[in-house]
Coordinates of C-alpha atoms in Angstrom, one line a residue:
X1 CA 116.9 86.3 62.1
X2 CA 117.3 85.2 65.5
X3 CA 116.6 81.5 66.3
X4 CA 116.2 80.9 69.9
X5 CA 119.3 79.4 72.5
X6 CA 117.9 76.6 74.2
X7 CA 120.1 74.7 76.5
X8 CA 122.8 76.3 76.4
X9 CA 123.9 75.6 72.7
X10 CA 124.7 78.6 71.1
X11 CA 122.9 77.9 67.8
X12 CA 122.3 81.6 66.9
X13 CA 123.2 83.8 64.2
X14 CA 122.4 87.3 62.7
X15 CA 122.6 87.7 59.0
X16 CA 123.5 91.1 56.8
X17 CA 119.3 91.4 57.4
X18 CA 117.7 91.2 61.2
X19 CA 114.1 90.2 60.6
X20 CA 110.8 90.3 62.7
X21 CA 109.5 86.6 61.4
X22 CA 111.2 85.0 64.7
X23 CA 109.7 86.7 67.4
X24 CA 106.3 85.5 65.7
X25 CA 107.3 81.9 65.8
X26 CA 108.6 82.0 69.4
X27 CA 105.1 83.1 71.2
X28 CA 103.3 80.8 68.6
X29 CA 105.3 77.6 70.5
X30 CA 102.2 78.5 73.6
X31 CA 99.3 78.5 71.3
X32 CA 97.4 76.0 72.5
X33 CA 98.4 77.4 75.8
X34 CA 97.1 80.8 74.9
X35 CA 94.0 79.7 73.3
X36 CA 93.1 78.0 76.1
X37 CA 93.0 80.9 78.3
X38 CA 91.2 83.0 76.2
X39 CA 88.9 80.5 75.5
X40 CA 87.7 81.6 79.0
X41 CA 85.8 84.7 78.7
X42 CA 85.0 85.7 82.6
X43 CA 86.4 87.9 84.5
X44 CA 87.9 86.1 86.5
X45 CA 90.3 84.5 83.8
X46 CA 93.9 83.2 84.4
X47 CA 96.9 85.8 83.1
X48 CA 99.5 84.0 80.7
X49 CA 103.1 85.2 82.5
X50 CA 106.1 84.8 81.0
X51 CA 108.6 84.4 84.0
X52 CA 111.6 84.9 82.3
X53 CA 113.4 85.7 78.9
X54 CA 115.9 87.5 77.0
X55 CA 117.7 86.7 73.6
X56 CA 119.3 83.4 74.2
X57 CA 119.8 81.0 77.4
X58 CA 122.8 80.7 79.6
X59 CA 123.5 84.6 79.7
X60 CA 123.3 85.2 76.2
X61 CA 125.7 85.3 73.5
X62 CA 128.4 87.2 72.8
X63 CA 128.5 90.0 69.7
X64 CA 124.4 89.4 69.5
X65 CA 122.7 90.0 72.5
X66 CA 124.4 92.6 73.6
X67 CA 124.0 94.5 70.3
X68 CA 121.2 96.9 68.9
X69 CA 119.8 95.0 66.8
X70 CA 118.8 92.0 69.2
X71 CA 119.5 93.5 72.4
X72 CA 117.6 96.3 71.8
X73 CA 115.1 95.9 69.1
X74 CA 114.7 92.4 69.3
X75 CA 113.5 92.4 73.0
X76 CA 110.6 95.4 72.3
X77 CA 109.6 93.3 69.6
X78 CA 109.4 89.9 71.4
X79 CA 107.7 92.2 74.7
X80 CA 105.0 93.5 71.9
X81 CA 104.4 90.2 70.1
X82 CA 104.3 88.4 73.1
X83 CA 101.6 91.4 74.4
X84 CA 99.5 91.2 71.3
X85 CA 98.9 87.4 71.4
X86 CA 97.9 87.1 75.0
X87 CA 100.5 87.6 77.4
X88 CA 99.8 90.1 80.4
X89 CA 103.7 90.2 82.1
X90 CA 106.7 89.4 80.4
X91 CA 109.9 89.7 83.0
X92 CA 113.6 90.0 81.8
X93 CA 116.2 87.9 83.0
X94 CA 119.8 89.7 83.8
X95 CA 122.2 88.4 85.9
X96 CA 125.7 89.3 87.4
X97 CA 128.6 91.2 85.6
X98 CA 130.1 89.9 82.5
X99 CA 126.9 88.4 81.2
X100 CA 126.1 89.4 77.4
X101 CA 122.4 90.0 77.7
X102 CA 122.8 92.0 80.8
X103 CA 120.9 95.6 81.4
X104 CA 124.0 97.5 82.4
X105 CA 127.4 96.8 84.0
X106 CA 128.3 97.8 87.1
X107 CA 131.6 98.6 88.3
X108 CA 134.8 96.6 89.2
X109 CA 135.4 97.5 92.9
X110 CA 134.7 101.0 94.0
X111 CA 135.8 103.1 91.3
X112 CA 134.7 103.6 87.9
X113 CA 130.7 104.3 86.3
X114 CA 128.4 101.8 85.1
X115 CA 127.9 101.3 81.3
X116 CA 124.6 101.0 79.6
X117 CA 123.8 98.2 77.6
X118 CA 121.5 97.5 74.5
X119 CA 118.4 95.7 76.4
X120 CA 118.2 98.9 79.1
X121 CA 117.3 100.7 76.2
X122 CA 114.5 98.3 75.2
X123 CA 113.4 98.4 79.0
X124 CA 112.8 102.0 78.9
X125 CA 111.1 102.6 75.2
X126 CA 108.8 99.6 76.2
X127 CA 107.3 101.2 79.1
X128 CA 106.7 104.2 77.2
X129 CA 105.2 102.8 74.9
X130 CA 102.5 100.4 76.7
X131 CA 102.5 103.4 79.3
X132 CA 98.8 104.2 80.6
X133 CA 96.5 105.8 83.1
X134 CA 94.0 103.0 83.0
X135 CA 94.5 100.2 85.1
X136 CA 92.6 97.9 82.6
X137 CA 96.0 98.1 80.6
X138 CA 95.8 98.2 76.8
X139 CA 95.1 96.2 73.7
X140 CA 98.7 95.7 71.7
X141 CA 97.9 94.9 68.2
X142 CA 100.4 93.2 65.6
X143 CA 99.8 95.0 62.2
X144 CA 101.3 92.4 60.3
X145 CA 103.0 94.8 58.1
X146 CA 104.3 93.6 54.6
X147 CA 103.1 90.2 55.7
X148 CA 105.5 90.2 58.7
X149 CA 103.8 87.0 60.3
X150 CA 104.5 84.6 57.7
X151 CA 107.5 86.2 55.6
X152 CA 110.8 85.2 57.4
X153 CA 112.8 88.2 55.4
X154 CA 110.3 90.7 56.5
X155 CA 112.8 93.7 57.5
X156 CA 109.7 96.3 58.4
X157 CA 107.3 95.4 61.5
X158 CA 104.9 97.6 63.4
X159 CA 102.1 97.5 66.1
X160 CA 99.0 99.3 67.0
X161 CA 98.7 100.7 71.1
X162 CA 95.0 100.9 71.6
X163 CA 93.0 101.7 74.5
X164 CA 91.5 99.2 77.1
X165 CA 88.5 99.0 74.9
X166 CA 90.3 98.2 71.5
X167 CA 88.6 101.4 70.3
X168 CA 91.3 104.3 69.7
X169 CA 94.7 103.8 68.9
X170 CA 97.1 105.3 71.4
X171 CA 100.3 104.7 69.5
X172 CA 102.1 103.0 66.1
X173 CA 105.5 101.4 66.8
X174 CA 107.2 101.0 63.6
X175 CA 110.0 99.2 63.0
X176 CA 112.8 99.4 60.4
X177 CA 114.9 95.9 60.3
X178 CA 117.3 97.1 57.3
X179 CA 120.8 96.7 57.2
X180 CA 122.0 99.9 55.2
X181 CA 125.2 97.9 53.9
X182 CA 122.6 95.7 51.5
X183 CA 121.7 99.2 50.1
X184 CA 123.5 101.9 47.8
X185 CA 122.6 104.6 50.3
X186 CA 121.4 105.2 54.1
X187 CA 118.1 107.2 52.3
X188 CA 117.5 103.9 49.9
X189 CA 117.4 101.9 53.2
X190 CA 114.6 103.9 55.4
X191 CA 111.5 102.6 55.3
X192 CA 108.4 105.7 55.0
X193 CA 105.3 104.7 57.0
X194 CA 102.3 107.0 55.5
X195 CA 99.6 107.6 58.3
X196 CA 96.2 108.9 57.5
X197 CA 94.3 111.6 59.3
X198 CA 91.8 109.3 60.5
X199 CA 94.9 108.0 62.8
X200 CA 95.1 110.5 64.9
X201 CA 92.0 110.5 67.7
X202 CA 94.4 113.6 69.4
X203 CA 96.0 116.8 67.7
X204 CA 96.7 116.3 64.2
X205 CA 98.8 119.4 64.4
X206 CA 101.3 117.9 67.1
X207 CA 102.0 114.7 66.9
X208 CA 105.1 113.6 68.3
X209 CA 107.5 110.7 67.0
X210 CA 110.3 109.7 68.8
X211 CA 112.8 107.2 67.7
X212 CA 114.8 104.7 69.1
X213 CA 118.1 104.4 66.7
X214 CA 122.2 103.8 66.9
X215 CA 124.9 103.8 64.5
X216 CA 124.6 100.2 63.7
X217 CA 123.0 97.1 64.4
X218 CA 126.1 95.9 65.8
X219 CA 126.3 98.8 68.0
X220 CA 126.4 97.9 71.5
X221 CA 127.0 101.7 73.3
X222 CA 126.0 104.2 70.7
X223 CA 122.3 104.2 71.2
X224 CA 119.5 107.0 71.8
X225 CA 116.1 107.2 72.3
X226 CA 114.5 110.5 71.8
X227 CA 117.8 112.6 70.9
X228 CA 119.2 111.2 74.2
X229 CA 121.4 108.4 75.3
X230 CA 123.3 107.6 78.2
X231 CA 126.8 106.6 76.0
X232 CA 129.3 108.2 78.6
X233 CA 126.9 109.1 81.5
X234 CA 127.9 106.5 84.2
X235 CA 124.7 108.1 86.5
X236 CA 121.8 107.4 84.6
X237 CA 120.2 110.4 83.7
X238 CA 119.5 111.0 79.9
X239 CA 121.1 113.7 78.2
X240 CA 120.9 115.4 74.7
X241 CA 123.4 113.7 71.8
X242 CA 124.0 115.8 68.6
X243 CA 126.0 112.7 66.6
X244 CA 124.2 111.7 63.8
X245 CA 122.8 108.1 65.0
X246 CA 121.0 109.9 67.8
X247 CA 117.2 110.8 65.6
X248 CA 115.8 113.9 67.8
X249 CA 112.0 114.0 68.5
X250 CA 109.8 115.4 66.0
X251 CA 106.9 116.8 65.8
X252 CA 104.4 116.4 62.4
X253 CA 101.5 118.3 60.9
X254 CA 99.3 115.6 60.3
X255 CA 96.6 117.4 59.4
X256 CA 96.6 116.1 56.1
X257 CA 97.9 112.5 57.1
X258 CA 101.4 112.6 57.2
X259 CA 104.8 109.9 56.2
X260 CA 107.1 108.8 59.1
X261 CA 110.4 108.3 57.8
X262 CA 112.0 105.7 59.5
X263 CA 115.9 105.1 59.1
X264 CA 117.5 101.8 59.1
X265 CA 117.9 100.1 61.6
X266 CA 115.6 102.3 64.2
X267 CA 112.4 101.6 65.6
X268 CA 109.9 104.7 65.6
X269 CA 107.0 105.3 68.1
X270 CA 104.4 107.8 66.7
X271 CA 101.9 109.1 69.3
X272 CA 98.7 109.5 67.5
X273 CA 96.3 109.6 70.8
X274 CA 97.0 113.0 72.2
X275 CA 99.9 115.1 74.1
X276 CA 102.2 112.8 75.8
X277 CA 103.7 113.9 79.4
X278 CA 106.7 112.2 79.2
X279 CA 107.6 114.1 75.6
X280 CA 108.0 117.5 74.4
X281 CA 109.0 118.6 71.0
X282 CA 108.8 122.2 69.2
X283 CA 105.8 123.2 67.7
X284 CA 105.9 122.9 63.6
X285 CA 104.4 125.0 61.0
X286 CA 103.2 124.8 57.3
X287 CA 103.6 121.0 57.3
X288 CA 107.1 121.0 58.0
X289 CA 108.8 118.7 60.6
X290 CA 110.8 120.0 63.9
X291 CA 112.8 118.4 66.1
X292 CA 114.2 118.5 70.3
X293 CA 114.9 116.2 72.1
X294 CA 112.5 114.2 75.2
X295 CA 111.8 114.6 78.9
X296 CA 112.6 111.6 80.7
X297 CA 110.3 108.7 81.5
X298 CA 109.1 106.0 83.8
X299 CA 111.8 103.5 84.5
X300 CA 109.5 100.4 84.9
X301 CA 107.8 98.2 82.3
X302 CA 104.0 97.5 82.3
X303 CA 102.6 95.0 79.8
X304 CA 99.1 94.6 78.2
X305 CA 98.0 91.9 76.4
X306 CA 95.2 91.3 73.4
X307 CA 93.7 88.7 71.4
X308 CA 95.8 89.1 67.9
X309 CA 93.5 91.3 65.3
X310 CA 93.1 88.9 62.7
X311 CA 91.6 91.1 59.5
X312 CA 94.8 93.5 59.4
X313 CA 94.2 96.9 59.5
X314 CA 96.6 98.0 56.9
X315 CA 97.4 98.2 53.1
X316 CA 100.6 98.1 50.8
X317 CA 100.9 100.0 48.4
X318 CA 104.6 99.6 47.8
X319 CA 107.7 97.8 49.5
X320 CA 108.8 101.4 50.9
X321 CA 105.9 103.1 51.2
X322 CA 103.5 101.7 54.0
X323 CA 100.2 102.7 54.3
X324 CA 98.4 102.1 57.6
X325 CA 94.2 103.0 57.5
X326 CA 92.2 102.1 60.4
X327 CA 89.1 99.4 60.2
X328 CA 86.2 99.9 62.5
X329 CA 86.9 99.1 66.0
X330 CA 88.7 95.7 66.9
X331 CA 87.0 92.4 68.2
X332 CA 90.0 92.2 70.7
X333 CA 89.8 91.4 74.4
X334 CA 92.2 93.1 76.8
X335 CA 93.3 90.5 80.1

């Protein structure tokens, strides 16, 4: 877990286990905040902004914020939780070189290519995933998997991307907090997410899931999203990685329902509302799963922000298995 750096004191750590349980208990500190806001039901309303945040104060800490697991998946976490309880912009600080939670860093003098660091990567999965042609914005929906609100070991989260009206879910973000070293085997330590058919308000032939993984939590360059990562490119641009750690697209036959395996750690984004422009994937057949990797994507962030759903639209059936089934449309209020 990662307990928030104030005032410079580096009171932070990351155990064998990174957990969701703290980005919860940082947006609850503005509750009252929050509440008052929404307690405000014209149109007219104020928008709760965060100005500024990242993983720890002062430029972050060394060996944690510039690593996957809090550099990375920490920040699209925080962005989402801070999007599902009432927040409408979230902005992310970076600062000059040598600075831990920095974006990328540039070059020394003239020569040389920029690297890529963890939180770039969270930059560009979170504006895919809150991406939307509606200028109302969408409703961002903590699922509150496995209890992940209140249990501080939690190591599985996920969220629900619904349209402006809180009526049809866009996209699930899953995410898998497991450290494979706790477990006998990488396969014992991914976490399968079962969807129903009733999820899918597009094809249920095509659905596309697209992953965000690395080769550790620790890992601080070997990162991909969608097949791709920019270890190595000093230019920007995307391009294909075969290594293991970098999970290709794939595309599901849902028809059925369907199980999303995620691996440990990786955070999964399943796109249940339709095709998606910014991703391709090869067509699959008789059930079966293919995979390719993603067409690249809008390089700026756009929040939304909700009122959290409070009657949980999931079930449990086991600590592995995670079964998400849709309730009736949500009481939630888009800003």
């Amino acid at each position: 877990m990662l307990i928030w750096n104030h005032f410079c004191s580096y009171f932070i750590s990351v155990p064998t286990n990174t957990t969701f349980w703290s980005v919860v208990e940082l947006t609850s500190w503005q509750s009252p905040a929050i509440s008052l806001i929404q307690s405000d039901t014209s149109p007219d309303r104020l928008q709760l902004i965060m100005s500024e945040f990242n993983s720890a104060s002062c430029g972050g800490v060394p060996t944690v914020s510039d690593t996957f697991a809090v550099g990375t998946l920490w920040t699209i976490d925080y962005a989402l939780q801070m999007a599902s309880v009432g927040y409408s912009a979230a902005h992310v600080h970076t600062r000059e070189r040598g600075i831990s939670y920095n974006l990328f860093t540039p070059t020394q003098g003239s020569t040389g290519d920029w690297v890529t660091n963890p939180p770039y990567y969270a930059l560009i999965a979170t504006a895919e995933i809150l991406q939307t042609n509606d200028s109302a914005g969408g409703v961002v929906v903590d699922l509150n998997i496995a209890n992940s609100q209140n249990d501080k070991n939690a190591t599985v989260a996920g969220y629900a991307i619904y349209d402006p009206k809180g009526s049809t879910v866009e996209r699930f973000v899953l995410f898998n907090y497991a450290n494979v070293s706790n477990f006998p085997t990488e396969s014992a330590a991914a976490a399968t997410f079962a969807l129903p058919t009733n999820a899918f308000s597009g094809s249920k032939t095509g659905a596309v899931v697209k992953f965000l993984s690395a080769s550790g939590l620790s890992e601080k360059f070997n990162i991909a999203w969608g097949g791709q990562s920019l270890v190595g490119v000093g230019n920007g641009t995307l391009k294909d990685n075969d290594a293991s750690w970098a999970v290709p697209n794939q595309r599901m036959d849902c028809t059925k329902g369907c199980s999303v395996n995620v691996p440990a750690a990786a955070m999964a984004v399943v796109f249940v509302g339709g095709t998606n422009k910014l991703n391709t994937a090869s067509t699959a057949t008789n059930g079966t799963q293919t995979t390719s990797s993603s067409t690249q994507l809008a390089s700026s962030s756009q929040s939304s922000s909700a009122q959290r759903n409070k009657t949980g639209p999931l079930s449990i059936t086991s600590p592995v298995l995670i079964v998400l089934s849709l309730v009736g449309s949500l009481l939630v209020v888009a800003l």
